[in-house]
CSV table of C-alpha atoms and ligand atoms in Angstrom, one decimal:
chain,number,residue,atom,x,y,z
E,1,MET,CA,187.3,-74.2,123.0
E,2,SER,CA,184.7,-74.3,121.1
E,3,SER,CA,181.0,-74.1,123.4
E,4,THR,CA,180.8,-78.5,122.0
E,5,SER,CA,184.2,-79.2,123.6
E,6,VAL,CA,184.5,-81.1,126.9
E,7,LYS,CA,186.9,-80.4,129.8
E,8,ALA,CA,188.3,-83.2,131.0
E,9,GLU,CA,187.3,-83.7,135.1
E,10,SER,CA,190.1,-84.3,137.9
E,11,PRO,CA,188.6,-88.0,138.3
E,12,SER,CA,189.1,-87.3,142.0
E,13,THR,CA,185.8,-84.3,141.7
E,14,ALA,CA,183.8,-86.0,138.8
E,15,LYS,CA,180.5,-87.7,139.5
E,16,ASP,CA,181.9,-91.1,137.7
E,17,PRO,CA,185.5,-91.4,137.9
E,18,PHE,CA,186.2,-93.5,134.1
E,19,PRO,CA,183.3,-91.8,132.0
E,20,THR,CA,183.6,-93.5,128.6
E,21,MET,CA,181.5,-90.4,126.2
E,22,VAL,CA,182.3,-90.2,122.4
E,23,THR,CA,183.1,-86.1,121.9
E,24,THR,CA,184.2,-83.9,120.1
E,25,SER,CA,187.1,-82.6,121.2
E,26,THR,CA,189.2,-82.5,124.0
E,27,PRO,CA,192.0,-80.4,125.5
E,28,HIS,CA,194.9,-81.5,123.4
E,29,ILE,CA,192.8,-83.6,121.2
E,30,ASN,CA,191.0,-81.9,118.4
E,31,PRO,CA,189.7,-84.2,115.4
E,32,LYS,CA,186.8,-81.7,113.4
E,33,GLY,CA,184.6,-84.8,112.8
E,34,VAL,CA,186.9,-87.1,112.0
E,35,ASP,CA,186.7,-89.9,113.4
E,36,ILE,CA,189.0,-92.5,115.1
E,37,ALA,CA,189.5,-95.9,115.1
E,38,GLU,CA,189.1,-98.9,118.2
E,39,THR,CA,192.1,-99.4,117.5
E,40,ILE,CA,195.2,-96.9,117.4
E,41,LEU,CA,198.7,-97.4,117.6
E,42,LEU,CA,200.4,-94.7,119.6
E,43,PRO,CA,204.9,-94.2,118.6
E,44,GLY,CA,205.9,-90.9,120.9
E,45,ASP,CA,207.3,-89.3,118.5
E,46,PRO,CA,204.9,-87.7,116.0
E,47,LEU,CA,206.7,-87.8,113.1
E,48,ARG,CA,206.5,-91.9,112.3
E,49,ALA,CA,202.7,-90.9,113.6
E,50,LYS,CA,202.7,-89.3,110.2
E,51,PHE,CA,205.4,-92.1,108.7
E,52,ILE,CA,203.4,-95.3,109.3
E,53,ALA,CA,199.3,-93.4,107.9
E,54,GLU,CA,202.1,-92.6,104.5
E,55,THR,CA,203.1,-96.2,105.2
E,56,TYR,CA,201.0,-98.4,105.2
E,57,LEU,CA,197.3,-96.8,106.1
E,58,ASP,CA,194.7,-96.5,103.5
E,59,ASP,CA,191.5,-93.9,102.9
E,60,ILE,CA,193.8,-91.0,105.4
E,61,ARG,CA,192.6,-88.7,106.7
E,62,CYS,CA,194.2,-86.0,109.8
E,63,PHE,CA,193.0,-86.2,113.1
E,64,ASN,CA,194.7,-84.1,115.3
E,65,GLU,CA,197.4,-80.7,115.2
E,66,VAL,CA,196.9,-79.6,119.2
E,67,ARG,CA,200.6,-79.4,119.8
E,68,ASN,CA,202.0,-80.9,117.1
E,69,ILE,CA,200.9,-83.9,118.1
E,70,LEU,CA,200.0,-85.9,114.7
E,71,GLY,CA,197.4,-87.8,114.2
E,72,PHE,CA,195.7,-90.1,111.5
E,73,THR,CA,193.4,-92.0,110.8
E,74,GLY,CA,193.1,-94.8,107.7
E,75,THR,CA,192.4,-98.2,107.0
E,76,TYR,CA,195.3,-101.4,106.9
E,77,ARG,CA,193.5,-104.3,105.1
E,78,GLY,CA,190.1,-102.2,105.0
E,79,ARG,CA,190.0,-102.0,108.5
E,80,PRO,CA,189.7,-99.1,110.6
E,81,VAL,CA,192.8,-97.9,112.6
E,82,SER,CA,194.6,-95.0,113.4
E,83,VAL,CA,198.4,-93.9,114.8
E,84,MET,CA,198.9,-90.8,116.2
E,85,GLY,CA,202.1,-89.3,118.6
E,86,THR,CA,202.7,-89.5,122.8
E,87,GLY,CA,205.0,-87.5,122.8
E,88,MET,CA,207.4,-88.9,125.7
E,89,GLY,CA,206.9,-89.9,129.5
E,90,ILE,CA,204.6,-91.0,130.7
E,91,PRO,CA,202.7,-87.8,131.8
E,92,SER,CA,202.5,-87.3,127.7
E,93,ILE,CA,201.1,-90.7,127.2
E,94,SER,CA,199.6,-90.6,129.9
E,95,LEU,CA,196.6,-88.1,129.0
E,96,TYR,CA,196.1,-88.7,125.6
E,97,SER,CA,195.8,-92.4,126.5
E,98,TYR,CA,193.8,-90.8,128.7
E,99,GLU,CA,191.8,-88.5,126.2
E,100,LEU,CA,191.3,-91.9,123.5
E,101,ILE,CA,190.2,-93.8,125.9
E,102,HIS,CA,187.8,-91.7,128.1
E,103,PHE,CA,186.0,-89.0,125.4
E,104,PHE,CA,187.1,-91.0,122.1
E,105,GLY,CA,185.4,-94.3,123.0
E,106,VAL,CA,189.5,-96.0,121.4
E,107,LYS,CA,189.5,-100.1,122.7
E,108,ASN,CA,193.0,-101.1,121.6
E,109,LEU,CA,196.1,-99.1,122.3
E,110,ILE,CA,199.2,-100.3,122.0
E,111,ARG,CA,201.9,-98.5,122.5
E,112,VAL,CA,205.1,-99.3,119.2
E,113,GLY,CA,208.5,-97.6,120.2
E,114,THR,CA,212.3,-97.5,121.0
E,115,CYS,CA,213.9,-99.5,123.5
E,116,GLY,CA,217.4,-99.7,125.5
E,117,ALA,CA,217.3,-104.0,126.3
E,118,MET,CA,218.8,-104.6,129.5
E,119,GLN,CA,219.9,-108.3,129.0
E,120,ALA,CA,223.2,-109.7,127.3
E,121,ASN,CA,221.3,-112.3,125.2
E,122,MET,CA,219.8,-109.2,123.7
E,123,ASN,CA,220.7,-108.0,120.3
E,124,LEU,CA,219.9,-103.8,118.2
E,125,TYR,CA,216.4,-104.4,116.5
E,126,ASP,CA,215.2,-107.7,118.6
E,127,VAL,CA,211.3,-106.8,119.2
E,128,VAL,CA,210.6,-107.2,122.9
E,129,ILE,CA,206.9,-107.0,123.9
E,130,ALA,CA,205.3,-106.0,127.0
E,131,GLN,CA,203.9,-108.4,129.0
E,132,GLY,CA,204.4,-105.5,132.0
E,133,ALA,CA,205.9,-102.6,132.9
E,134,SER,CA,208.0,-101.7,136.4
E,135,THR,CA,208.1,-98.3,137.1
E,136,ASN,CA,210.4,-95.8,139.9
E,137,SER,CA,206.8,-93.6,138.4
E,138,ASN,CA,204.7,-91.8,141.2
E,139,TYR,CA,201.6,-91.4,138.3
E,140,LEU,CA,200.5,-95.0,139.7
E,141,HIS,CA,200.5,-93.9,143.2
E,142,GLN,CA,196.4,-91.6,141.9
E,143,PHE,CA,195.0,-94.8,142.6
E,144,ASN,CA,195.0,-95.8,146.2
E,145,LEU,CA,196.2,-99.2,146.8
E,146,PRO,CA,196.5,-100.8,149.4
E,147,GLY,CA,199.8,-102.1,148.0
E,148,PHE,CA,202.5,-102.4,145.3
E,149,TRP,CA,200.1,-103.2,141.7
E,150,ALA,CA,201.8,-104.9,138.8
E,151,PRO,CA,200.5,-102.9,135.3
E,152,LEU,CA,200.3,-105.8,133.3
E,153,SER,CA,199.5,-105.9,128.7
E,154,SER,CA,196.9,-107.5,128.0
E,155,TYR,CA,197.3,-111.0,127.5
E,156,ARG,CA,195.1,-111.2,124.3
E,157,LEU,CA,197.3,-108.6,122.4
E,158,LEU,CA,200.4,-109.8,124.2
E,159,GLU,CA,199.7,-113.6,123.0
E,160,GLN,CA,197.8,-112.8,119.5
E,161,ALA,CA,201.8,-110.4,119.2
E,162,LYS,CA,203.6,-113.1,120.0
E,163,ARG,CA,201.8,-115.2,117.0
E,164,ILE,CA,202.3,-112.9,114.6
E,165,ALA,CA,205.9,-112.3,115.6
E,166,ASP,CA,206.8,-116.7,115.3
E,167,ASN,CA,205.1,-116.4,111.6
E,168,ARG,CA,207.0,-114.0,110.6
E,169,SER,CA,210.2,-115.8,112.1
E,170,GLN,CA,210.9,-112.8,113.9
E,171,ARG,CA,213.3,-112.7,117.4
E,172,THR,CA,210.9,-111.4,120.3
E,173,HIS,CA,211.3,-111.0,123.7
E,174,VAL,CA,207.8,-111.2,126.1
E,175,GLY,CA,208.6,-109.9,129.7
E,176,ASN,CA,208.9,-106.7,132.1
E,177,VAL,CA,210.0,-103.4,130.5
E,178,LEU,CA,211.2,-100.7,132.9
E,179,SER,CA,208.6,-97.4,131.9
E,180,SER,CA,211.0,-95.1,134.0
E,181,ASP,CA,211.0,-91.5,134.8
E,182,LEU,CA,214.2,-91.4,134.5
E,183,PHE,CA,216.7,-90.6,130.8
E,184,TYR,CA,219.3,-88.7,132.7
E,185,GLY,CA,219.8,-90.2,135.9
E,186,ALA,CA,222.1,-89.2,139.2
E,187,ASP,CA,221.4,-93.7,140.1
E,188,PRO,CA,224.6,-95.5,139.1
E,189,ASP,CA,223.8,-98.1,140.8
E,190,ALA,CA,219.9,-98.3,139.6
E,191,MET,CA,219.5,-100.6,136.1
E,192,THR,CA,222.3,-102.8,137.8
E,193,LYS,CA,219.4,-104.0,139.8
E,194,TRP,CA,217.1,-104.0,137.1
E,195,MET,CA,218.6,-105.9,135.9
E,196,LYS,CA,218.7,-108.6,138.3
E,197,MET,CA,215.3,-108.5,138.8
E,198,GLY,CA,215.2,-109.6,135.1
E,199,ILE,CA,213.4,-106.4,133.7
E,200,LEU,CA,214.2,-106.1,130.0
E,201,ALA,CA,214.3,-103.2,128.7
E,202,VAL,CA,213.4,-99.9,130.1
E,203,GLU,CA,211.5,-97.3,127.5
E,204,MET,CA,209.4,-93.8,129.3
E,205,GLU,CA,205.9,-94.7,129.0
E,206,SER,CA,203.7,-98.0,129.1
E,207,ALA,CA,203.2,-97.9,132.3
E,208,GLY,CA,201.3,-94.6,132.5
E,209,LEU,CA,199.3,-96.0,129.7
E,210,PHE,CA,199.2,-100.1,130.9
E,211,ALA,CA,197.8,-98.6,134.2
E,212,ASN,CA,195.0,-96.2,132.7
E,213,ALA,CA,193.9,-99.2,130.6
E,214,ALA,CA,193.5,-101.5,132.9
E,215,ALA,CA,191.8,-98.4,135.2
E,216,ALA,CA,189.0,-97.9,132.2
E,217,GLY,CA,188.4,-102.2,131.2
E,218,VAL,CA,190.4,-101.5,127.7
E,219,ASP,CA,193.0,-103.5,126.1
E,220,ALA,CA,196.9,-102.0,125.8
E,221,LEU,CA,200.5,-103.5,124.0
E,222,GLY,CA,203.5,-101.9,124.3
E,223,ILE,CA,206.1,-103.6,120.9
E,224,PHE,CA,209.5,-102.2,121.7
E,225,THR,CA,212.0,-102.3,118.0
E,226,VAL,CA,215.7,-102.8,120.9
E,227,SER,CA,217.3,-98.8,119.7
E,228,ASP,CA,221.0,-99.1,122.0
E,229,HIS,CA,222.1,-101.4,124.8
E,230,LEU,CA,223.0,-100.6,128.3
E,231,ILE,CA,225.4,-103.7,128.7
E,232,THR,CA,226.8,-103.3,125.8
E,233,ASN,CA,226.4,-99.7,124.8
E,234,ALA,CA,225.8,-101.1,120.9
E,235,GLU,CA,223.2,-98.1,119.2
E,236,THR,CA,221.6,-98.3,116.2
E,237,THR,CA,221.3,-95.5,113.3
E,238,ALA,CA,218.7,-93.5,112.3
E,239,ALA,CA,218.9,-94.2,109.2
E,240,GLU,CA,219.0,-98.3,110.2
E,241,ARG,CA,216.2,-97.3,113.2
E,242,GLN,CA,214.2,-96.5,110.4
E,243,THR,CA,214.2,-99.9,108.8
E,244,ALA,CA,214.1,-101.9,111.8
E,245,PHE,CA,211.2,-100.0,113.0
E,246,THR,CA,209.5,-101.4,110.4
E,247,ALA,CA,209.1,-105.2,111.8
E,248,MET,CA,207.7,-103.7,114.7
E,249,ILE,CA,205.4,-101.9,113.3
E,250,GLU,CA,203.6,-104.6,111.3
E,251,ILE,CA,203.4,-107.0,113.4
E,252,ALA,CA,201.4,-104.1,115.1
E,253,LEU,CA,198.8,-103.7,112.8
E,254,GLU,CA,198.4,-106.8,111.7
E,255,LEU,CA,196.4,-107.1,115.7
E,256,VAL,CA,194.1,-104.8,114.3
I,1,HPA,N1,216.1,-95.5,127.9
I,1,HPA,C1,215.1,-93.9,127.5
I,1,HPA,N2,214.0,-95.3,126.8
I,1,HPA,C2,214.8,-95.0,125.5
I,1,HPA,C3,216.3,-95.5,126.1
I,1,HPA,C4,217.2,-96.3,127.1
I,1,HPA,O1,217.5,-96.3,127.3
I,1,HPA,N3,216.4,-95.7,124.5
I,1,HPA,C5,215.6,-96.2,124.3
I,1,HPA,N4,214.3,-95.4,125.3
């Protein structure tokens, strides 16, 4: 680690549990002088981040290669925007989003990814916009709240994304997703119980992202493409996913 790098302090030991500062590098992000924009798109797959940057952005510069979690900054229609992979799961997106918010001043964090549909009226390739993210993760316990806190997305971003999707005549579902720690779960009844509570779809990251954003007073949203269906067992192919991804990315970029 260079002498200018900042060690991210644990919230429990730091004087200010949620410091916001612009720094030169953290344990997981080393931009080497390249700016990170206030608005960032966050796909799980770092190669997807590269694809988004190369396909949609102008003047791109790579700002992170640590652990191959690629990050890029460029412009979209003249406005600065960044895109970075997060890896899979709440622990991974939580550490990257924490560093982006608290050490690099990022203000709008938009997760873009795939999800598994959990309601019968949903089709492959539909777009899901997360209003909230229920979870089976323990991540929220660290905030020591005297009850159950509901991880919600930013209403400002949610309302804009829905309007953009409607203007494109894009079929969307807005509601509660499940951010699951389990891709292969042992309880065969678990998903049916979540479905009965109206959960639209399962993914693995948004609850951690929404919690970090809320704790820091910044905005976060999750936009997903349905890649598989838990009721019909329908699945998309990798090639089909590439095209289907386009609508979701374009909605996210129009938010910038
Ligand atoms: N489970 C969890 N995450 C997912 C799924 C799924 O079925 N599909 C896409 N992301």
